Each structure stands twice: as structure tokens, then as C-alpha cells.
Coordinates of C-alpha atoms in Angstrom, one line a residue:
M219 CA 43.8 28.5 6.9
S220 CA 43.2 25.1 5.2
A221 CA 44.2 21.8 6.8
T222 CA 46.6 21.2 4.0
T223 CA 48.4 24.5 4.8
K224 CA 48.6 23.6 8.5
R225 CA 50.2 20.2 7.7
L226 CA 52.7 22.0 5.3
K227 CA 53.7 24.4 8.0
S228 CA 54.3 21.6 10.5
T229 CA 56.4 19.5 8.1
P230 CA 60.2 19.9 8.9
V231 CA 62.2 21.1 6.0
D232 CA 65.8 20.6 4.8
V233 CA 68.0 23.6 5.4
E234 CA 71.2 24.6 3.6
L235 CA 73.5 27.2 5.2
V236 CA 75.1 29.5 2.7
P237 CA 77.6 32.4 3.3
V238 CA 76.1 35.8 3.0
G239 CA 77.5 38.2 0.4
A240 CA 77.9 42.0 0.9
S241 CA 75.2 42.8 -1.6
E242 CA 72.6 40.8 0.5
V243 CA 73.2 42.5 3.8
A244 CA 70.6 45.3 3.4
H245 CA 67.9 42.8 2.5
L246 CA 68.7 40.6 5.5
H247 CA 68.7 43.7 7.7
S248 CA 65.2 44.5 6.5
L249 CA 64.1 41.0 7.5
E250 CA 65.5 41.5 11.0
A251 CA 63.9 44.9 11.3
A252 CA 60.5 43.3 10.5
S253 CA 61.1 40.4 13.0
Y254 CA 62.3 42.3 16.1
P255 CA 60.9 45.3 18.1
A256 CA 62.7 48.5 17.2
D257 CA 64.7 48.5 20.5
E258 CA 66.0 45.0 19.9
A259 CA 66.9 44.9 16.2
A260 CA 70.5 45.6 15.2
S261 CA 71.4 48.5 13.0
L262 CA 72.3 48.3 9.3
E263 CA 75.8 49.4 10.3
S264 CA 76.1 46.4 12.7
F265 CA 75.1 44.1 9.9
V266 CA 77.6 45.5 7.5
L267 CA 80.4 45.1 10.2
R268 CA 79.4 41.5 10.9
Q269 CA 79.4 40.5 7.2
R270 CA 82.7 42.3 6.6
E271 CA 84.6 41.3 9.7
A272 CA 83.0 37.9 10.5
G273 CA 81.7 36.7 7.2
A274 CA 82.4 33.0 8.1
Y275 CA 79.8 33.3 10.9
F276 CA 77.1 35.1 8.8
R277 CA 75.0 32.4 7.1
K278 CA 71.7 32.5 5.3
C279 CA 69.3 29.5 5.6
M280 CA 68.1 28.3 2.2
V281 CA 65.2 25.9 1.7
G282 CA 64.6 24.6 -1.9
G283 CA 66.5 27.6 -3.3
E284 CA 64.5 30.2 -1.3
L285 CA 65.7 32.4 1.5
A286 CA 64.2 31.0 4.7
G287 CA 66.1 33.1 7.2
F288 CA 69.6 33.7 8.5
I289 CA 72.0 33.4 11.5
C290 CA 74.8 35.6 12.3
G291 CA 77.4 36.0 15.0
T292 CA 80.9 37.3 15.9
R293 CA 83.7 36.1 18.1
C294 CA 84.7 37.7 21.4
E295 CA 87.0 37.1 24.4
A296 CA 84.0 37.3 26.8
F297 CA 80.3 37.5 26.3
T298 CA 79.3 41.1 27.2
E299 CA 77.2 43.9 25.8
A300 CA 80.4 45.7 24.6
S301 CA 81.9 42.6 23.0
M302 CA 78.9 42.0 20.9
A303 CA 79.5 45.2 19.0
T304 CA 82.9 44.0 17.7
H305 CA 84.7 41.0 16.3
A306 CA 87.8 39.4 17.9
A307 CA 88.9 36.9 15.3
A308 CA 90.7 34.6 17.8
G309 CA 88.2 35.0 20.6
P310 CA 87.1 31.7 22.3
V311 CA 83.4 32.7 22.4
L312 CA 81.2 32.8 19.4
A313 CA 78.2 35.1 20.2
I314 CA 75.1 34.6 18.1
H315 CA 73.4 37.9 17.5
S316 CA 70.4 37.0 15.3
V317 CA 68.4 33.9 14.5
V318 CA 65.7 35.1 12.0
T319 CA 63.2 33.0 10.0
A320 CA 61.3 34.5 7.1
P321 CA 57.5 34.6 7.7
A322 CA 56.7 32.0 5.0
F323 CA 58.9 29.5 6.7
R324 CA 58.1 29.9 10.3
R325 CA 57.0 26.9 12.4
R326 CA 58.7 24.5 10.0
G327 CA 61.9 23.7 11.9
V328 CA 64.1 26.2 10.0
A329 CA 65.5 27.8 13.1
L330 CA 66.1 24.5 14.9
E331 CA 67.8 22.9 11.9
G332 CA 69.7 26.0 11.0
L333 CA 71.0 26.4 14.6
R334 CA 72.1 22.8 14.8
Q335 CA 74.1 23.0 11.5
Y336 CA 75.4 26.5 12.4
A337 CA 76.7 25.4 15.9
E338 CA 78.4 22.3 14.4
A339 CA 79.9 24.2 11.5
V340 CA 81.5 27.0 13.6
A341 CA 82.9 24.7 16.3
G342 CA 86.7 24.3 16.0
D343 CA 89.4 26.8 15.1
G344 CA 89.6 27.9 18.7
V345 CA 85.9 28.3 19.4
A346 CA 85.3 26.9 22.9
S347 CA 81.6 27.9 23.3
V348 CA 78.7 29.3 21.4
K349 CA 76.5 31.8 23.3
L350 CA 73.3 33.7 22.8
I351 CA 70.6 35.4 24.7
A352 CA 66.9 34.5 24.4
K353 CA 63.6 35.3 25.9
A354 CA 61.7 32.7 27.9
P355 CA 59.3 31.5 25.2
L356 CA 62.3 30.4 23.0
L357 CA 64.3 28.6 25.6
G358 CA 62.8 25.2 24.5
L359 CA 64.0 25.8 21.0
Y360 CA 67.5 26.5 22.0
A361 CA 67.6 23.5 24.4
R362 CA 66.7 21.2 21.5
A363 CA 69.5 22.8 19.5
G364 CA 72.0 21.8 22.3
F365 CA 72.1 25.0 24.4
A366 CA 72.0 25.0 28.2
V367 CA 70.4 27.9 30.0
D368 CA 72.9 29.6 32.3
G369 CA 70.4 32.0 33.9
L370 CA 69.3 35.6 33.5
S371 CA 71.7 37.7 31.3
A372 CA 73.3 41.0 32.2
I373 CA 72.9 42.0 28.6
V374 CA 69.7 44.0 28.0
H375 CA 67.8 44.6 24.8
G376 CA 64.5 46.3 25.2
K377 CA 62.3 45.9 28.3
D378 CA 61.9 42.1 28.5
P379 CA 64.3 39.9 30.5
W380 CA 66.8 37.8 28.5
F381 CA 68.4 34.5 29.5
E382 CA 72.0 33.6 28.6
C383 CA 72.4 30.2 26.8
T384 CA 75.6 28.3 26.1
R385 CA 76.5 25.4 23.9
D386 CA 79.8 23.7 24.7
A387 CA 82.1 23.5 21.6
T388 CA 84.9 21.6 23.3
T389 CA 83.1 18.2 23.2
V390 CA 81.2 16.3 20.6
A391 CA 78.2 14.1 21.2
C392 CA 78.7 10.4 20.7
K393 CA 76.9 7.1 21.1
V394 CA 77.8 3.4 21.1
C395 CA 75.2 1.4 19.3
D396 CA 74.9 -2.4 18.8
S397 CA 74.1 -3.0 15.2
F398 CA 72.3 -6.1 13.8
A399 CA 71.1 -6.7 17.4
T400 CA 67.7 -7.2 18.9
E401 CA 68.9 -6.8 22.5
D402 CA 71.6 -4.9 24.3
F403 CA 75.2 -6.1 24.2
S404 CA 74.8 -8.3 21.1
G405 CA 75.4 -7.8 17.4
N406 CA 78.3 -5.6 16.4
P407 CA 79.1 -2.4 18.4
A408 CA 80.1 0.8 16.7
A409 CA 80.8 4.2 18.0
V410 CA 79.0 7.1 16.4
V411 CA 80.6 10.6 16.7
F412 CA 78.4 13.5 15.6
R413 CA 81.2 15.5 13.9
H414 CA 84.1 15.2 11.5
G415 CA 87.5 16.5 12.4
D416 CA 91.0 16.2 10.9
G417 CA 92.1 12.7 10.1
A418 CA 94.6 12.5 13.0
W419 CA 91.8 13.4 15.5
M420 CA 89.4 10.9 14.1
A421 CA 92.0 8.2 14.2
K422 CA 92.8 8.9 17.8
V423 CA 89.1 8.8 18.7
A424 CA 88.6 5.5 16.9
A425 CA 91.6 4.1 18.8
E426 CA 90.2 5.3 22.1
F427 CA 86.8 3.6 21.5
N428 CA 88.7 0.5 20.3
L429 CA 85.7 -0.9 18.5
S430 CA 85.9 -2.4 15.1
E431 CA 84.6 0.8 13.5
T432 CA 83.9 4.3 14.6
A433 CA 81.5 6.3 12.4
F434 CA 81.9 10.1 12.1
L435 CA 78.9 12.2 11.0
Q436 CA 78.9 15.7 9.6
R437 CA 75.5 17.3 9.4
R438 CA 74.8 18.9 5.9
A439 CA 71.0 19.0 6.1
R440 CA 68.4 17.4 8.2
R441 CA 68.3 14.3 5.9
R442 CA 71.9 14.4 4.7
Y443 CA 75.2 13.8 6.4
G444 CA 78.8 13.2 5.5
L445 CA 79.9 9.8 6.9
R446 CA 83.4 8.4 7.4
W447 CA 84.6 5.2 9.2
F448 CA 87.8 4.5 11.1
T449 CA 89.2 1.3 12.6
P450 CA 91.1 1.2 15.9
S451 CA 94.4 1.1 14.0
G452 CA 93.6 4.5 12.5
A453 CA 92.7 3.1 9.0
E454 CA 89.9 4.8 7.2
V455 CA 87.7 2.3 5.3
D456 CA 85.6 2.8 2.2
L457 CA 82.5 1.1 3.4
C458 CA 81.1 -0.2 6.8
G459 CA 77.7 -1.7 7.1
H460 CA 77.3 -1.9 10.9
G461 CA 78.8 1.5 11.3
T462 CA 76.3 3.0 8.9
L463 CA 73.4 1.1 10.6
A464 CA 74.6 2.5 13.9
A465 CA 74.8 6.1 12.5
A466 CA 71.3 5.8 11.0
H467 CA 69.9 4.4 14.3
A468 CA 71.5 7.2 16.3
L469 CA 70.0 9.9 14.0
F470 CA 66.5 8.3 13.9
E471 CA 66.6 8.0 17.7
D472 CA 67.4 11.7 18.1
D473 CA 64.7 12.8 15.6
A474 CA 61.6 10.7 15.8
A475 CA 60.1 12.4 12.7
L476 CA 63.1 11.5 10.6
D477 CA 62.4 8.4 8.5
E478 CA 65.2 8.4 5.9
V479 CA 68.7 9.8 5.6
A480 CA 71.4 10.0 2.9
F481 CA 75.1 9.6 3.7
D482 CA 77.8 11.0 1.5
S483 CA 80.7 8.5 1.8
R484 CA 83.8 7.2 0.0
S485 CA 81.5 4.6 -1.6
G486 CA 79.0 7.2 -2.9
V487 CA 75.6 8.1 -1.5
L488 CA 74.3 5.5 0.9
N489 CA 70.6 5.7 1.9
A490 CA 69.0 4.5 5.1
R491 CA 65.3 4.3 5.9
K492 CA 63.1 3.0 8.7
L493 CA 61.1 -0.2 8.1
D494 CA 58.4 -1.7 10.2
G495 CA 59.3 -3.7 13.3
G496 CA 62.2 -1.5 14.3
Y497 CA 64.3 -2.5 11.3
I498 CA 66.5 -0.1 9.3
E499 CA 67.3 -0.7 5.6
L500 CA 70.6 0.3 4.1
D501 CA 71.0 0.8 0.4
F502 CA 74.6 -0.2 -0.6
P503 CA 76.4 -0.9 -3.8
K504 CA 76.6 -4.5 -4.8
D505 CA 80.1 -5.9 -4.4
A506 CA 79.7 -9.1 -6.4
P507 CA 82.8 -11.2 -5.9
A508 CA 84.9 -12.7 -8.8
D509 CA 86.4 -16.1 -8.8
V510 CA 90.0 -16.4 -7.7
P511 CA 92.2 -19.0 -9.5
R512 CA 93.1 -21.9 -7.2
D513 CA 96.7 -21.1 -6.4
A514 CA 98.1 -24.1 -4.5
D515 CA 100.2 -22.0 -2.2
L516 CA 97.3 -19.6 -1.4
V517 CA 94.9 -22.5 -0.7
S518 CA 97.4 -24.2 1.6
R519 CA 98.1 -21.0 3.5
L520 CA 94.3 -20.3 3.9
Q521 CA 93.6 -23.9 5.1
A522 CA 96.3 -23.5 7.8
A523 CA 95.1 -20.0 8.7
L524 CA 91.5 -21.0 9.0
G525 CA 91.9 -24.5 10.3
V526 CA 89.9 -26.2 7.6
P527 CA 90.7 -29.4 5.7
A528 CA 89.4 -28.3 2.4
I529 CA 88.3 -25.2 0.4
A530 CA 85.5 -25.5 -2.1
S531 CA 86.1 -22.1 -3.9
L532 CA 87.7 -18.7 -3.6
H533 CA 86.3 -15.3 -4.6
K534 CA 87.3 -11.7 -4.2
S535 CA 85.0 -8.6 -3.9
P536 CA 86.2 -5.7 -6.1
L537 CA 85.1 -2.8 -3.8
S538 CA 85.9 -4.0 -0.3
R539 CA 88.7 -6.3 -1.4
D540 CA 87.5 -9.2 0.9
L541 CA 88.5 -12.7 0.1
L542 CA 85.5 -15.1 0.4
V543 CA 86.6 -18.6 1.3
V544 CA 83.8 -21.1 0.7
V545 CA 83.8 -24.4 2.7
S546 CA 81.3 -27.0 3.7
L547 CA 78.9 -26.5 6.5
D548 CA 80.7 -29.1 8.7
D549 CA 84.1 -27.6 8.0
F550 CA 82.7 -24.1 8.8
R551 CA 81.5 -25.2 12.2
N552 CA 84.8 -26.9 13.0
A553 CA 87.1 -24.2 11.8
A554 CA 90.0 -23.1 14.0
P555 CA 91.3 -19.7 12.7
D556 CA 94.8 -18.5 13.5
G557 CA 95.0 -14.7 13.6
A558 CA 98.7 -14.5 13.1
R559 CA 98.5 -16.5 9.9
L560 CA 95.4 -14.7 8.7
A561 CA 97.3 -11.4 9.1
R562 CA 99.8 -12.6 6.5
I563 CA 97.2 -13.0 3.8
E564 CA 98.1 -10.0 1.6
D565 CA 96.2 -7.6 -0.5
V566 CA 92.9 -8.0 1.2
R567 CA 90.7 -6.0 3.7
G568 CA 89.5 -9.2 5.3
V569 CA 89.2 -13.0 5.0
V570 CA 85.5 -14.1 5.0
L571 CA 85.0 -17.8 5.9
C572 CA 81.5 -18.8 4.6
C573 CA 79.3 -21.7 3.7
A574 CA 75.7 -22.3 2.5
G575 CA 73.2 -23.1 5.3
D576 CA 72.6 -22.0 8.9
A577 CA 75.5 -22.9 11.1
R578 CA 73.2 -22.8 14.1
G579 CA 71.3 -25.8 12.8
G580 CA 68.2 -23.9 11.9
T581 CA 66.7 -22.8 8.6
E582 CA 66.5 -19.0 9.0
A583 CA 69.8 -18.3 7.3
D584 CA 70.6 -19.2 3.7
F585 CA 74.4 -18.8 4.4
S586 CA 76.7 -18.3 7.3
S587 CA 80.0 -16.4 7.6
R588 CA 82.8 -15.2 9.8
F589 CA 84.9 -12.1 9.1
F590 CA 88.6 -11.8 10.0
G591 CA 90.5 -8.5 9.4
P592 CA 93.7 -8.6 11.4
A593 CA 95.5 -6.6 8.7
I594 CA 93.2 -3.6 9.6
G595 CA 93.2 -4.2 13.3
I596 CA 90.1 -6.5 13.6
D597 CA 90.8 -10.0 14.7
E598 CA 87.2 -11.1 14.2
D599 CA 84.3 -8.8 13.5
P600 CA 81.0 -9.6 15.2
V601 CA 78.7 -8.7 12.3
T602 CA 80.1 -7.2 9.0
G603 CA 77.4 -5.5 7.0
S604 CA 79.7 -4.5 4.1
A605 CA 80.8 -8.1 3.6
H606 CA 77.2 -9.0 2.9
C607 CA 77.3 -6.8 -0.2
A608 CA 79.5 -9.6 -1.6
L609 CA 78.1 -12.5 0.3
A610 CA 74.4 -11.9 -0.7
P611 CA 75.1 -11.8 -4.5
H612 CA 77.4 -14.8 -4.2
F613 CA 74.7 -17.0 -2.4
R614 CA 71.7 -15.5 -4.3
D615 CA 71.5 -16.2 -8.0
G616 CA 69.9 -13.1 -9.4
D617 CA 67.8 -10.5 -7.7
G618 CA 65.8 -11.4 -4.5
A619 CA 66.0 -11.9 -0.8
V620 CA 68.5 -13.9 1.2
V621 CA 69.4 -14.1 4.9
G622 CA 72.9 -14.3 6.3
Y623 CA 74.0 -15.3 9.8
Q624 CA 77.4 -14.2 11.0
A625 CA 78.7 -16.8 13.5
S626 CA 80.9 -14.7 15.7
P627 CA 80.7 -15.1 19.5
R628 CA 78.2 -12.2 19.6
G629 CA 76.5 -13.3 16.4
G630 CA 74.0 -11.5 14.2
V631 CA 71.5 -11.8 11.4
V632 CA 71.6 -9.6 8.2
R633 CA 68.6 -9.6 6.0
C634 CA 69.6 -8.9 2.4
V635 CA 67.9 -8.1 -0.9
V636 CA 69.9 -8.1 -4.1
A637 CA 68.4 -5.6 -6.5
G638 CA 70.3 -4.9 -9.7
D639 CA 73.5 -3.2 -8.8
R640 CA 72.5 -2.6 -5.2
V641 CA 72.2 -4.7 -2.1
K642 CA 69.7 -3.7 0.6
L643 CA 70.7 -4.7 4.1
A644 CA 68.2 -4.6 7.0
G645 CA 68.8 -5.0 10.7
Q646 CA 68.0 -3.5 14.1
A647 CA 70.2 -1.6 16.4
R648 CA 70.3 -0.6 20.1
T649 CA 72.0 2.4 21.8
V650 CA 74.0 1.1 24.9
I651 CA 76.1 4.2 25.7
A652 CA 75.5 8.0 25.1
G653 CA 77.9 10.8 26.0
A654 CA 80.5 13.1 24.6
V655 CA 84.1 13.0 23.4
N656 CA 86.7 15.8 23.7
R657 CA 87.2 17.7 20.4

């Protein structure tokens, strides 16, 4: 075997899980028969029953349009030899019967990626746990897919001993990550929950974390996830920079070989990739703000709400609906915002107080900002990545790099590059909490 082939076989692949049709059952059964000893492989009749009675749990693994394997299971009241031969549609246990990888795709991460997607896809709808039996050499694989080894199984297939493994489906993994931070407990914290749910559940989880944003991920492939963001008030937002950075960091941390990921969001596809020095770059849509006419009443209200004596100019971003209030560097430093008055500024996501220059007195930042969003449950956000999609093009004339400093009590630096109709935001992140949340 050539060195090139060896490298190909060790390269993880993107797997798509697709429901299995009745016409495909015989072919998949032949793949199982060629993969298991005769006294361990299921019969064709069992395959037909699983596809007919439990089609939602019979998925084939596709890689680049090719069949790379399959995973199938049925639900049961309790995990026993007898229960695995039937399907109880309301059973709390999902029993995985087969995890098969086609010969050409073995040792390329198909089984691991397929199992992770499968277990996440079938959780819910009354499934409390996902169970399977495995031989000793494969226990490491199932551990990486989130299964715990319970011990030797009473279920017997063939002459070798089997171990029973369980993945809890009543909880969802989560992390709290500090975004745009180089050390723990700085920057902007966001919760990352590794699953979508219905809107009411996600709103409750976001309220429980009580952070400015909670990001919810739904695995679609190894390098592709659905991504949604909720505030503590239960509002779903269209774009969140620090929540996206936290989500990318959490994924890169769990998969060291992963170097880029795409998120499907309400603002389109957002790409994240690793950079040198521990930075992560986010590719966001540019949200170039338009000038707002100087309405005397609005200016007066903003001056009182922000505690500034003068306003140089007003601008509003079309995507995030943030109102950029530009003031002098001295007025920025001496501002005294009033949350109650800011909450009465209508038709905006947030009010962004900003100025040219570095409010810390240095020269690292080209502009400084503070973000206030009481209308969406955020009195002051520590570091607001999405606001920089408007701030960067405002303070940078044309394409190129610009650095923003957000002058909240926690503070943070956002490195930006304006590139056509996109803004690339770069920052670091730190995981400070890891655990699970009830589903």
C-alpha cells in the first residue's frame, strides 16, 4: 500500500445520515453478512422488519454520494435478547443492532462520525437511553462516541463475550466559553449546548444560563452544524459573534483534527477556521451601517440615555439593527449610560456607543465601543462580535484590517478584516465550565 493511500485512509471524512428505503435492505444485509461472523449477523428477515417497523432508526452513512455503511436500531422497553427482535415504538430504550462500515471506508472515522450523528438525531421523542453491545476491541470507539461501558452483557451473539454500553439521552452536553479572551473569566461568556430542541426548551435553557447568549448546535456532518442563538429573555437573534466563536472553540477543542467548520444560521452560512496563535477566524456578512438623519428628539434622548454631552453622528446597521452612536474619545471615556432610558430607544437590537481611537490610552485599537441591549435582555454586553460587522466597515474606509476594543468591565479585543461583502472577525476563547443540561 502506498503512503498516499495510507494518508487517505487516516483522513476523517464527512458523513451524511440518510433514511434507508425498502429496496435497499437486501444490499445492506449483504454488507452486514460480509462484515460479521455467521453466528453474529442478523437475518434478512430481521433487516426487513427493522426497516418496515423502525425506519426512522435505520440510516445509511453516505460519504461524497457513496454508501460508506449503515446504522440500525429499534426501540424497546428494556434491553434484552428478546426485545431486540421486535420494535416497541414508544419504548424508552433505543437498541442499536448494527454499526457497519463498507470495506473501502474503514479506518476513516465513518463509524465514529455516524454514531455521533445517529445518537444525537434519535434522542428525544421519549428516548431516554441508547444502548448497544460491543466486543472489547471496539469499546474505545464507542467511548469516543459518548457511550459508557456498563459491564459484561447477558446478551450473547457467538462465542465471544460482549459488553453492554449506554449513552444517556436525557441530558445534552454543554460548555461555557469565554470569547474574545486570552485568559479565563475575561471576554464575553457564552453557553454552548450541543443540540437543538424546540424553541420553548431552548429559551428556558438560555434563561437558566442567564448569559448574554446561549448557542445551540445541531450536528449535520463533521464539519457542518446548525447554529441558533438565544438571549436570557428567550429572544432568538439572527447573528451572534461571541456565541459563534464559543461554538467553534468548543468543537475544535473536542476534535483536535478539525480545523474549520460551517454553521447554518439565520444569517446564512458562517464559516470558522483555526488560525495560528490560538485564534479563530469567523467569516460573517458585512453589516455596513447607513447614516441616520439627526432628529433632534432622538439625539436628545440618546444624549440623556448615554450620558454624553454631544453626538458626532448616528448610523444604523441593516442586518442587526444596531444604532451606532459616534462620539469623541473624551466623551466616550466619560459616558454615564442609563439602562432604563436606553431600553426606551425603539426599533433597535442594541445601542452601540463608539469612537475612533483606543479608550485605554494605547494604540492597539483603531476604535472603541460599548454595546447596550436592554430591549433584548442585555444591559451591557462584554464583547459583541456581531456589532463589529458594522463597526469595522464604519471605521475602515474600504477593504483591510482594523482592530476594535470593547470597553466593558470585562473588555475584549476583536481583530477585524473587511473583505468585500464579508467581515472576518478573529479572537481567542477559553472553556471555563463543561457539563450537561437536562433535555
